[in-house]
Short mmCIF file of C-alpha atoms in Angstrom, two decimals:
data_model
loop_
_atom_site.label_atom_id
_atom_site.label_comp_id
_atom_site.label_asym_id
_atom_site.label_seq_id
_atom_site.Cartn_x
_atom_site.Cartn_y
_atom_site.Cartn_z
CA MET J 1 125.98 -35.51 30.16
CA LEU J 2 127.57 -36.44 25.80
CA SER J 3 129.74 -34.37 23.36
CA PHE J 4 127.32 -33.66 19.57
CA ASP J 5 129.17 -36.58 18.61
CA GLU J 6 128.32 -39.15 20.81
CA ARG J 7 125.00 -38.40 20.71
CA LEU J 8 125.19 -38.01 16.45
CA SER J 9 126.72 -41.48 16.54
CA GLN J 10 123.33 -42.66 18.64
CA TYR J 11 120.94 -42.20 16.27
CA LYS J 12 123.12 -42.97 13.51
CA VAL J 13 122.46 -46.33 14.58
CA ALA J 14 119.37 -45.63 16.49
CA ASP J 15 116.56 -48.25 14.48
CA THR J 16 112.97 -46.25 15.43
CA SER J 17 111.33 -48.69 13.78
CA THR J 18 111.36 -51.12 16.84
CA GLN J 19 112.23 -48.51 19.55
CA PRO J 20 109.00 -48.15 21.67
CA ILE J 21 107.67 -44.61 21.69
CA VAL J 22 108.85 -41.92 24.30
CA SER J 23 106.83 -39.56 25.70
CA GLY J 24 108.32 -36.19 26.06
CA LYS J 25 107.10 -33.08 28.01
CA LEU J 26 106.33 -29.62 27.63
CA ILE J 27 108.38 -27.71 29.23
CA ARG J 28 107.18 -23.85 27.38
CA VAL J 29 104.12 -22.23 25.92
CA VAL J 30 104.87 -18.84 24.19
CA GLY J 31 101.50 -17.58 21.99
CA LEU J 32 100.82 -20.60 19.82
CA THR J 33 103.87 -22.37 19.70
CA LEU J 34 104.58 -25.26 22.45
CA GLU J 35 108.15 -26.51 23.38
CA ALA J 36 109.06 -29.82 24.19
CA VAL J 37 111.98 -32.13 25.71
CA GLY J 38 112.66 -35.53 25.94
CA CYS J 39 110.94 -37.24 22.68
CA SER J 40 112.17 -37.42 19.21
CA ALA J 41 109.41 -36.77 15.97
CA ALA J 42 110.19 -35.47 13.02
CA VAL J 43 109.15 -32.36 11.34
CA GLY J 44 105.65 -32.38 10.09
CA SER J 45 104.60 -35.71 12.10
CA LEU J 46 101.67 -35.23 14.42
CA CYS J 47 102.28 -35.51 18.40
CA ARG J 48 99.64 -35.84 20.75
CA VAL J 49 99.64 -32.91 23.85
CA GLU J 50 98.21 -33.74 27.28
CA THR J 51 95.30 -31.03 28.54
CA ASN J 52 93.02 -30.84 31.05
CA ASP J 53 90.03 -32.09 28.54
CA GLY J 54 92.04 -35.30 26.65
CA PHE J 55 94.52 -34.92 24.21
CA ILE J 56 94.92 -32.05 21.63
CA ASP J 57 96.92 -33.02 18.19
CA ALA J 58 100.26 -30.68 17.33
CA GLU J 59 102.12 -30.87 14.04
CA VAL J 60 106.23 -30.47 14.84
CA VAL J 61 107.30 -27.29 12.79
CA GLY J 62 110.70 -27.65 13.59
CA PHE J 63 113.82 -28.13 16.78
CA SER J 64 116.40 -26.68 18.27
CA GLY J 65 119.15 -28.82 20.18
CA GLU J 66 117.03 -31.60 21.64
CA ARG J 67 113.33 -28.70 22.36
CA LEU J 68 111.01 -29.67 19.30
CA PHE J 69 108.51 -26.72 18.24
CA LEU J 70 104.27 -27.47 18.03
CA MET J 71 101.68 -25.87 16.76
CA PRO J 72 98.61 -26.95 17.68
CA SER J 73 95.66 -27.84 14.93
CA GLU J 74 93.20 -26.63 17.35
CA ARG J 75 92.59 -23.56 19.79
CA LEU J 76 94.82 -24.01 22.88
CA THR J 77 93.16 -24.49 26.31
CA GLY J 78 94.08 -26.39 29.47
CA VAL J 79 97.58 -26.94 28.50
CA LEU J 80 99.29 -27.31 32.08
CA PRO J 81 103.80 -26.92 32.41
CA GLY J 82 104.89 -30.69 32.62
CA ALA J 83 101.98 -31.95 30.36
CA ARG J 84 102.45 -35.20 28.30
CA VAL J 85 103.57 -35.08 24.80
CA ILE J 86 103.13 -38.11 21.97
CA PRO J 87 104.80 -38.67 19.01
CA GLN J 88 102.21 -40.58 16.98
CA THR J 89 103.94 -42.93 14.68
CA GLU J 90 101.25 -42.55 11.68
CA ALA J 91 101.45 -40.66 9.14
CA GLN J 92 99.15 -38.03 8.23
CA GLY J 93 96.52 -38.30 5.78
CA ILE J 94 93.04 -37.46 4.26
CA PRO J 95 90.02 -39.58 2.70
CA VAL J 96 89.78 -39.81 -0.45
CA GLY J 97 87.11 -40.84 -3.17
CA MET J 98 84.21 -39.57 -4.96
CA GLU J 99 82.20 -39.37 -1.53
CA LEU J 100 84.18 -36.68 -1.69
CA LEU J 101 81.80 -34.58 -3.66
CA GLY J 102 79.58 -32.41 -1.95
CA ARG J 103 80.44 -32.88 1.27
CA VAL J 104 82.07 -29.70 3.31
CA LEU J 105 85.63 -30.42 5.46
CA ASP J 106 88.03 -28.92 7.99
CA GLY J 107 91.11 -28.32 6.76
CA ILE J 108 92.57 -32.12 8.12
CA GLY J 109 89.41 -33.82 5.92
CA LYS J 110 86.95 -34.39 8.59
CA PRO J 111 83.18 -33.17 7.60
CA ILE J 112 81.92 -30.41 9.19
CA ASP J 113 78.74 -30.13 7.24
CA GLY J 114 76.59 -32.79 9.88
CA LYS J 115 76.19 -35.49 7.06
CA GLY J 116 78.64 -37.85 8.48
CA ASP J 117 81.50 -39.34 8.92
CA ILE J 118 82.86 -40.39 5.25
CA VAL J 119 83.68 -43.83 4.78
CA THR J 120 85.87 -43.79 1.41
CA ALA J 121 88.71 -47.30 0.93
CA GLN J 122 91.44 -44.71 -0.05
CA THR J 123 93.54 -41.62 2.14
CA SER J 124 96.60 -39.60 0.51
CA GLN J 125 99.20 -38.45 2.28
CA PHE J 126 99.73 -34.40 1.96
CA ASN J 127 103.66 -34.52 0.27
CA ASN J 128 102.19 -36.39 -2.81
CA PRO J 129 105.65 -37.08 -5.09
CA ARG J 130 106.09 -33.95 -7.27
CA ILE J 131 104.94 -34.87 -11.57
CA ASN J 132 108.11 -34.89 -13.79
CA PRO J 133 107.58 -31.26 -15.22
CA LEU J 134 108.47 -32.46 -18.60
CA SER J 135 106.10 -35.58 -18.31
CA ARG J 136 103.31 -33.38 -18.24
CA LYS J 137 100.26 -32.84 -20.73
CA ALA J 138 100.77 -29.85 -22.89
CA ILE J 139 98.00 -27.04 -22.25
CA LYS J 140 96.03 -27.51 -25.35
CA GLU J 141 91.77 -26.83 -24.75
CA PRO J 142 89.91 -24.09 -23.36
CA LEU J 143 88.17 -24.67 -20.21
CA ASP J 144 84.83 -23.46 -20.30
CA VAL J 145 84.20 -21.36 -17.12
CA GLY J 146 80.82 -19.37 -18.10
CA ILE J 147 81.78 -15.50 -17.94
CA LYS J 148 81.79 -14.17 -20.54
CA ALA J 149 84.74 -11.69 -19.91
CA ILE J 150 86.93 -14.34 -18.88
CA ASN J 151 85.85 -16.46 -22.18
CA ALA J 152 86.29 -14.69 -25.32
CA LEU J 153 89.02 -11.84 -23.90
CA LEU J 154 91.81 -13.62 -20.94
CA THR J 155 90.83 -17.64 -22.38
CA VAL J 156 92.03 -20.18 -19.91
CA GLY J 157 92.82 -23.64 -20.83
CA GLN J 158 93.26 -26.74 -19.03
CA GLY J 159 95.51 -27.77 -17.13
CA GLN J 160 96.11 -24.01 -15.93
CA ARG J 161 96.75 -21.41 -13.30
CA MET J 162 95.59 -18.14 -13.09
CA GLY J 163 95.90 -15.12 -10.06
CA LEU J 164 92.25 -13.40 -9.18
CA PHE J 165 94.14 -9.79 -8.05
CA ALA J 166 91.59 -8.07 -5.98
CA GLY J 167 90.81 -5.61 -2.46
CA SER J 168 88.10 -6.88 -0.05
CA GLY J 169 84.45 -6.29 -0.86
CA VAL J 170 85.26 -6.24 -4.89
CA GLY J 171 83.13 -9.57 -5.48
CA LYS J 172 85.85 -12.25 -5.22
CA SER J 173 83.06 -14.57 -3.81
CA VAL J 174 81.02 -14.17 -6.02
CA LEU J 175 82.95 -14.83 -9.33
CA LEU J 176 84.19 -18.24 -8.17
CA GLY J 177 81.15 -18.72 -7.41
CA MET J 178 79.76 -17.99 -10.82
CA MET J 179 82.23 -19.90 -11.87
CA THR J 180 81.84 -23.30 -10.29
CA ARG J 181 78.10 -23.02 -11.95
CA GLY J 182 79.46 -22.12 -15.17
CA THR J 183 82.39 -24.44 -15.75
CA THR J 184 82.58 -27.86 -17.54
CA ALA J 185 85.44 -29.10 -15.48
CA ASP J 186 83.95 -32.72 -14.12
CA VAL J 187 85.03 -31.79 -9.77
CA VAL J 188 85.17 -28.42 -8.20
CA VAL J 189 87.41 -28.25 -5.69
CA VAL J 190 87.11 -25.12 -3.51
CA GLY J 191 89.56 -23.92 -0.22
CA LEU J 192 88.05 -21.27 1.28
CA ILE J 193 90.94 -20.74 3.47
CA GLY J 194 91.07 -17.49 6.57
CA GLU J 195 87.31 -15.92 4.92
CA ARG J 196 85.08 -15.32 8.40
CA GLY J 197 83.11 -17.89 8.86
CA ARG J 198 79.88 -16.15 7.83
CA GLU J 199 81.09 -15.58 4.28
CA VAL J 200 82.14 -19.47 4.72
CA LYS J 201 77.78 -20.54 5.14
CA GLU J 202 77.33 -17.77 2.67
CA PHE J 203 79.47 -19.57 -0.02
CA ILE J 204 78.45 -22.44 0.15
CA GLU J 205 74.34 -22.48 0.78
CA GLU J 206 73.69 -19.02 -1.77
CA ILE J 207 76.90 -18.44 -4.43
CA LEU J 208 77.60 -22.19 -4.87
CA GLY J 209 74.58 -23.72 -4.29
CA GLU J 210 72.63 -26.67 -4.58
CA GLU J 211 73.65 -27.20 -7.50
CA GLY J 212 77.11 -26.59 -7.50
CA ARG J 213 77.35 -28.73 -4.90
CA LYS J 214 77.37 -31.91 -6.11
CA ARG J 215 80.31 -32.08 -8.12
CA ALA J 216 82.16 -30.06 -5.88
CA VAL J 217 84.55 -30.52 -2.47
CA VAL J 218 84.43 -27.23 -0.13
CA ILE J 219 87.53 -27.65 2.27
CA ALA J 220 86.79 -25.03 4.86
CA ALA J 221 89.53 -23.12 7.37
CA PRO J 222 87.89 -19.80 8.81
CA ALA J 223 89.74 -16.65 10.19
CA ASP J 224 89.10 -18.01 13.48
CA ALA J 225 91.36 -21.55 12.58
CA SER J 226 94.47 -22.21 14.16
CA PRO J 227 97.74 -20.96 11.57
CA LEU J 228 98.64 -24.74 11.08
CA MET J 229 95.12 -25.42 9.90
CA ARG J 230 94.56 -22.62 7.56
CA LEU J 231 97.61 -23.97 6.12
CA LYS J 232 97.09 -27.61 5.82
CA GLY J 233 93.20 -25.99 4.37
CA CYS J 234 95.10 -25.50 1.60
CA GLU J 235 97.44 -28.62 1.11
CA THR J 236 94.08 -30.49 1.92
CA SER J 237 92.57 -28.66 -1.33
CA LEU J 238 95.55 -29.36 -3.41
CA THR J 239 95.47 -33.24 -1.83
CA ILE J 240 92.07 -33.58 -3.44
CA ALA J 241 92.02 -32.18 -6.50
CA GLU J 242 94.97 -34.68 -7.12
CA TYR J 243 93.17 -37.36 -6.27
CA PHE J 244 90.43 -36.61 -8.48
CA ARG J 245 93.31 -35.47 -11.38
CA ASP J 246 94.96 -38.92 -11.16
CA GLN J 247 91.67 -40.23 -11.85
CA GLY J 248 91.68 -38.98 -15.07
CA LEU J 249 88.85 -36.51 -14.22
CA ASN J 250 89.45 -32.93 -15.35
CA VAL J 251 89.49 -30.76 -12.09
CA LEU J 252 88.75 -27.08 -11.12
CA LEU J 253 90.20 -26.01 -7.71
CA LEU J 254 89.21 -22.00 -6.18
CA MET J 255 91.17 -21.56 -3.70
CA ASP J 256 90.11 -17.75 -1.58
CA SER J 257 92.52 -16.71 -1.03
CA LEU J 258 97.20 -17.24 -1.70
CA THR J 259 97.51 -14.77 0.61
CA ARG J 260 96.28 -16.11 3.67
CA PHE J 261 98.40 -19.26 3.29
CA ALA J 262 101.21 -16.94 3.58
CA GLN J 263 99.60 -14.82 6.29
CA ALA J 264 99.87 -18.93 8.03
CA GLN J 265 102.98 -19.10 6.84
CA ARG J 266 104.13 -15.99 8.28
CA GLU J 267 102.71 -16.59 11.48
CA ILE J 268 104.28 -20.27 12.54
CA ALA J 269 107.58 -18.79 11.09
CA LEU J 270 108.28 -16.16 12.88
CA ALA J 271 106.71 -17.69 16.41
CA ILE J 272 109.58 -20.38 15.57
CA GLY J 273 111.89 -18.12 15.72
CA GLU J 274 112.61 -17.47 11.52
CA PRO J 275 114.04 -13.86 11.08
CA PRO J 276 111.55 -11.63 9.15
CA ALA J 277 112.62 -10.78 5.32
CA THR J 278 110.62 -8.53 2.90
CA LYS J 279 107.84 -6.42 4.47
CA GLY J 280 107.67 -9.01 7.51
CA TYR J 281 107.52 -11.73 5.76
CA PRO J 282 109.98 -14.82 6.31
CA PRO J 283 112.31 -16.53 3.40
CA SER J 284 110.01 -19.79 3.69
CA VAL J 285 106.90 -18.17 2.90
CA PHE J 286 108.85 -17.67 -0.99
CA ALA J 287 109.40 -20.97 -0.80
CA LYS J 288 106.05 -22.40 -0.19
CA LEU J 289 104.23 -19.99 -2.44
CA PRO J 290 106.03 -21.99 -6.05
CA ALA J 291 105.91 -25.41 -4.24
CA LEU J 292 101.87 -25.30 -3.31
CA VAL J 293 101.21 -23.52 -7.04
CA GLU J 294 103.24 -26.03 -8.86
CA ARG J 295 101.31 -29.01 -7.72
CA ALA J 296 98.29 -28.07 -9.53
CA GLY J 297 98.62 -28.46 -13.91
CA ASN J 298 98.26 -31.12 -16.23
CA GLY J 299 99.08 -34.35 -15.42
CA ASN J 300 100.66 -36.79 -17.69
CA GLU J 301 98.74 -38.54 -20.52
CA ASN J 302 96.99 -40.99 -18.03
CA GLN J 303 95.81 -38.29 -15.47
CA GLY J 304 93.62 -35.71 -16.07
CA SER J 305 94.21 -31.69 -14.98
CA ILE J 306 93.64 -29.30 -12.52
CA SER J 307 93.35 -25.86 -13.07
CA ALA J 308 93.61 -23.90 -11.00
CA PHE J 309 92.65 -20.15 -9.97
CA PHE J 310 94.42 -18.99 -6.93
CA THR J 311 92.90 -15.51 -5.55
CA VAL J 312 95.34 -12.45 -4.13
CA LEU J 313 94.24 -10.77 -1.74
CA THR J 314 96.31 -6.65 -3.16
CA GLU J 315 96.43 -4.82 0.77
CA GLY J 316 95.32 -1.22 -0.17
CA ASP J 317 95.08 -2.69 -3.61
CA ASP J 318 98.19 -2.72 -4.30
CA LEU J 319 99.71 -4.74 -7.03
CA GLN J 320 102.89 -4.08 -6.42
CA ASP J 321 102.56 -6.15 -2.60
CA PRO J 322 105.25 -8.33 -1.90
CA ILE J 323 102.67 -11.74 -2.07
CA ALA J 324 100.81 -10.20 -4.98
CA ASP J 325 104.28 -9.36 -6.95
CA ALA J 326 105.38 -12.99 -6.30
CA SER J 327 102.54 -14.60 -6.97
CA ARG J 328 101.99 -12.51 -10.39
CA ALA J 329 105.70 -14.13 -11.28
CA ILE J 330 104.72 -17.74 -10.78
CA LEU J 331 101.37 -18.02 -11.62
CA ASP J 332 100.06 -18.58 -15.51
CA GLY J 333 98.65 -15.29 -15.91
CA HIS J 334 96.56 -12.77 -13.62
CA ILE J 335 92.92 -11.33 -13.57
CA VAL J 336 92.50 -7.85 -11.88
CA LEU J 337 88.91 -7.14 -10.14
CA SER J 338 88.96 -3.23 -10.36
CA ARG J 339 87.23 -1.21 -6.52
CA GLU J 340 86.27 1.18 -9.64
CA LEU J 341 84.53 -1.10 -11.54
CA ALA J 342 83.05 -1.97 -8.90
CA ASP J 343 81.77 0.85 -7.00
CA SER J 344 80.52 2.12 -10.60
CA GLY J 345 78.20 -0.95 -10.70
CA HIS J 346 80.17 -3.10 -13.61
CA PHE J 347 79.79 -7.01 -12.23
CA PRO J 348 82.20 -8.90 -13.05
CA ALA J 349 84.92 -5.72 -11.77
CA ILE J 350 87.36 -7.80 -14.44
CA ASP J 351 89.46 -4.54 -15.89
CA VAL J 352 90.82 -6.12 -19.16
CA GLY J 353 93.10 -4.26 -19.93
CA LYS J 354 95.56 -4.98 -16.41
CA SER J 355 94.39 -8.62 -16.98
CA ILE J 356 96.20 -11.26 -19.14
CA SER J 357 96.08 -14.71 -19.67
CA ARG J 358 99.83 -16.52 -20.74
CA VAL J 359 98.41 -19.43 -22.30
CA MET J 360 95.39 -18.42 -24.16
CA PRO J 361 97.65 -18.00 -27.46
CA MET J 362 98.13 -22.20 -26.75
CA VAL J 363 94.12 -22.33 -26.71
CA THR J 364 92.40 -20.41 -29.36
CA SER J 365 92.55 -19.57 -33.29
CA GLU J 366 94.33 -16.62 -34.80
CA GLU J 367 91.14 -14.82 -35.42
CA HIS J 368 90.21 -15.50 -31.65
CA GLN J 369 93.03 -13.80 -30.86
CA THR J 370 92.08 -11.15 -33.30
CA LEU J 371 88.98 -9.82 -32.15
CA ALA J 372 90.28 -9.93 -28.43
CA ARG J 373 93.09 -8.16 -29.64
CA ALA J 374 90.85 -5.48 -30.57
CA LEU J 375 88.92 -4.85 -28.21
CA LYS J 376 91.55 -4.93 -25.28
CA GLN J 377 92.82 -2.25 -27.67
CA ALA J 378 89.36 -0.48 -27.51
CA TYR J 379 89.33 -0.13 -24.08
CA SER J 380 92.61 0.30 -22.76
CA LEU J 381 92.65 3.31 -25.22
CA TYR J 382 89.23 4.67 -23.94
CA GLN J 383 91.35 4.75 -20.63
CA GLU J 384 93.85 6.45 -21.28
CA ASN J 385 91.61 9.23 -22.58
CA LYS J 386 88.81 8.63 -20.23
CA GLU J 387 89.50 11.83 -18.19
CA LEU J 388 90.13 14.04 -21.78
CA ILE J 389 86.17 12.47 -22.53
CA THR J 390 84.86 12.69 -19.45
CA ILE J 391 85.62 16.79 -18.86
CA GLY J 392 85.14 17.82 -23.05
CA ALA J 393 88.40 18.32 -23.75
CA TYR J 394 88.91 16.19 -26.26
CA SER J 395 87.58 17.05 -30.08
CA ARG J 396 85.49 14.45 -31.99
CA GLY J 397 87.87 14.07 -35.09
CA SER J 398 90.80 14.41 -33.47
CA ASP J 399 91.92 10.36 -33.29
CA PRO J 400 89.91 8.23 -35.42
CA ARG J 401 91.02 5.26 -33.06
CA ILE J 402 89.32 7.39 -30.08
CA ASP J 403 86.31 7.83 -31.89
CA LYS J 404 85.76 4.48 -32.49
CA ALA J 405 86.88 3.82 -28.59
CA ILE J 406 83.49 5.91 -27.61
CA VAL J 407 81.03 4.76 -30.02
CA ILE J 408 81.84 1.28 -28.99
CA ARG J 409 82.32 1.98 -25.33
CA PRO J 410 79.03 1.66 -23.94
CA LYS J 411 78.84 -1.76 -26.40
CA LEU J 412 81.93 -3.69 -24.68
CA ASP J 413 80.75 -2.51 -21.20
CA HIS J 414 77.36 -4.60 -21.55
CA PHE J 415 79.41 -7.30 -23.23
CA LEU J 416 82.02 -7.39 -20.28
CA GLN J 417 78.76 -6.87 -17.78
CA GLN J 418 76.71 -10.48 -16.92
CA GLY J 419 73.85 -11.76 -14.15
CA MET J 420 75.56 -13.29 -11.04
CA LYS J 421 73.46 -15.99 -11.90
CA ASP J 422 74.07 -15.92 -15.90
CA SER J 423 75.73 -18.67 -17.64
CA ILE J 424 77.31 -18.19 -21.03
CA SER J 425 78.48 -20.77 -22.71
CA TYR J 426 82.30 -20.90 -24.33
CA ASN J 427 80.87 -21.05 -28.69
CA ASP J 428 77.86 -18.42 -27.01
CA CYS J 429 81.08 -15.92 -25.78
CA LEU J 430 82.86 -16.75 -29.47
CA THR J 431 79.82 -15.64 -30.96
CA GLN J 432 79.13 -12.29 -29.03
CA LEU J 433 82.74 -11.50 -29.83
CA ALA J 434 82.58 -11.24 -33.12
CA THR J 435 79.21 -9.46 -33.51
CA LEU J 436 80.95 -7.47 -30.45
CA THR J 437 83.88 -6.72 -33.22
CA GLN J 438 82.53 -6.42 -36.40
CA GLN J 439 80.77 -3.67 -34.94
CA PHE J 440 83.70 -1.76 -33.42
CA VAL J 441 85.02 -2.42 -37.27
CA ASN J 442 82.71 -0.48 -38.92
CA SER J 443 82.42 1.79 -36.56
#
């Protein structure tokens, strides 16, 4: 038995480019984690694992001594003790090109829409080089998303990363679909991660629609996909968006959801022995979140932009959930969807009082900011005194500001509501905002 130092010296002089591929064997399966010995492979590389029905792909997610920990990218069935594990020398990559527009892909870039294989001249690796933050273009231009509440009061800039915070069933997916139809971005990349399979088809056929699909790429890794597939689905979405950005195009990236990404990483990390930290989430989750989010944004002067909306599922409508709290700190703003508004039939259920766009001052005029601030103040003032007004405890004339807020509130609610299939241009939103604010000032 060689000592650790002797084995280490062998690794130092080993030339893997000339050595033949040595297959190992499977010695343990616990849950979705495979343990193999007898072969060497880098973390992040692929291996082929023998089963009764052929081979399945698995990725190396860690190691301990001479043991490799692998996570399969598909359903784990027919695996036997001592099965062969064959490392793959080819780096993982996904096809990229304009041929992707209108297609639906799985978590690793394979088509699942029944329209045949995707033949492109280029492929891209999952781990593209990071952009130097000093070489990124500044965010100066507003992005039209076709939604009045966002265009007027929470203006988004080209290259901004926004969070969409909401509980389940308050209209996140519908709001994303409205953005795909109403945006002025050149290309839309949609990542549906950890969603129900029914919702994936519904989003593509009904919410996105035929027109929306023409300039969109959809990556779907539903809830029944393996944790690795859900994790890769997010990385595939960013990789495809980066390709289009590098071609000089302005990309709108919609990822639903960042919480499912964190949960997938938690499943993998806990399975290979990483200790849990904040509410069961291991430290690697909070390291991977900013690494993923920072891939979006503006490129250099010769590139386009990736404007991203990451949905964050707030468990029990708790905005202090660990993932929600961590996401809010690394994003350029957040839009909060209110269950109370959704239950009252107010759609989209955007709570403009709790939402903010940190980039809005950089992409809007002083006049626009003044108008938006006036309406947000009226909205917040009414919310603060809502109970008193509702039960009749507030007397008209006690506070002129509250009196104005009461008068303008029905018109403000009408302004913030919008039909699911309606799309309002940025300039029209500003015109309506100016008209409404003038009524508020004169009331």
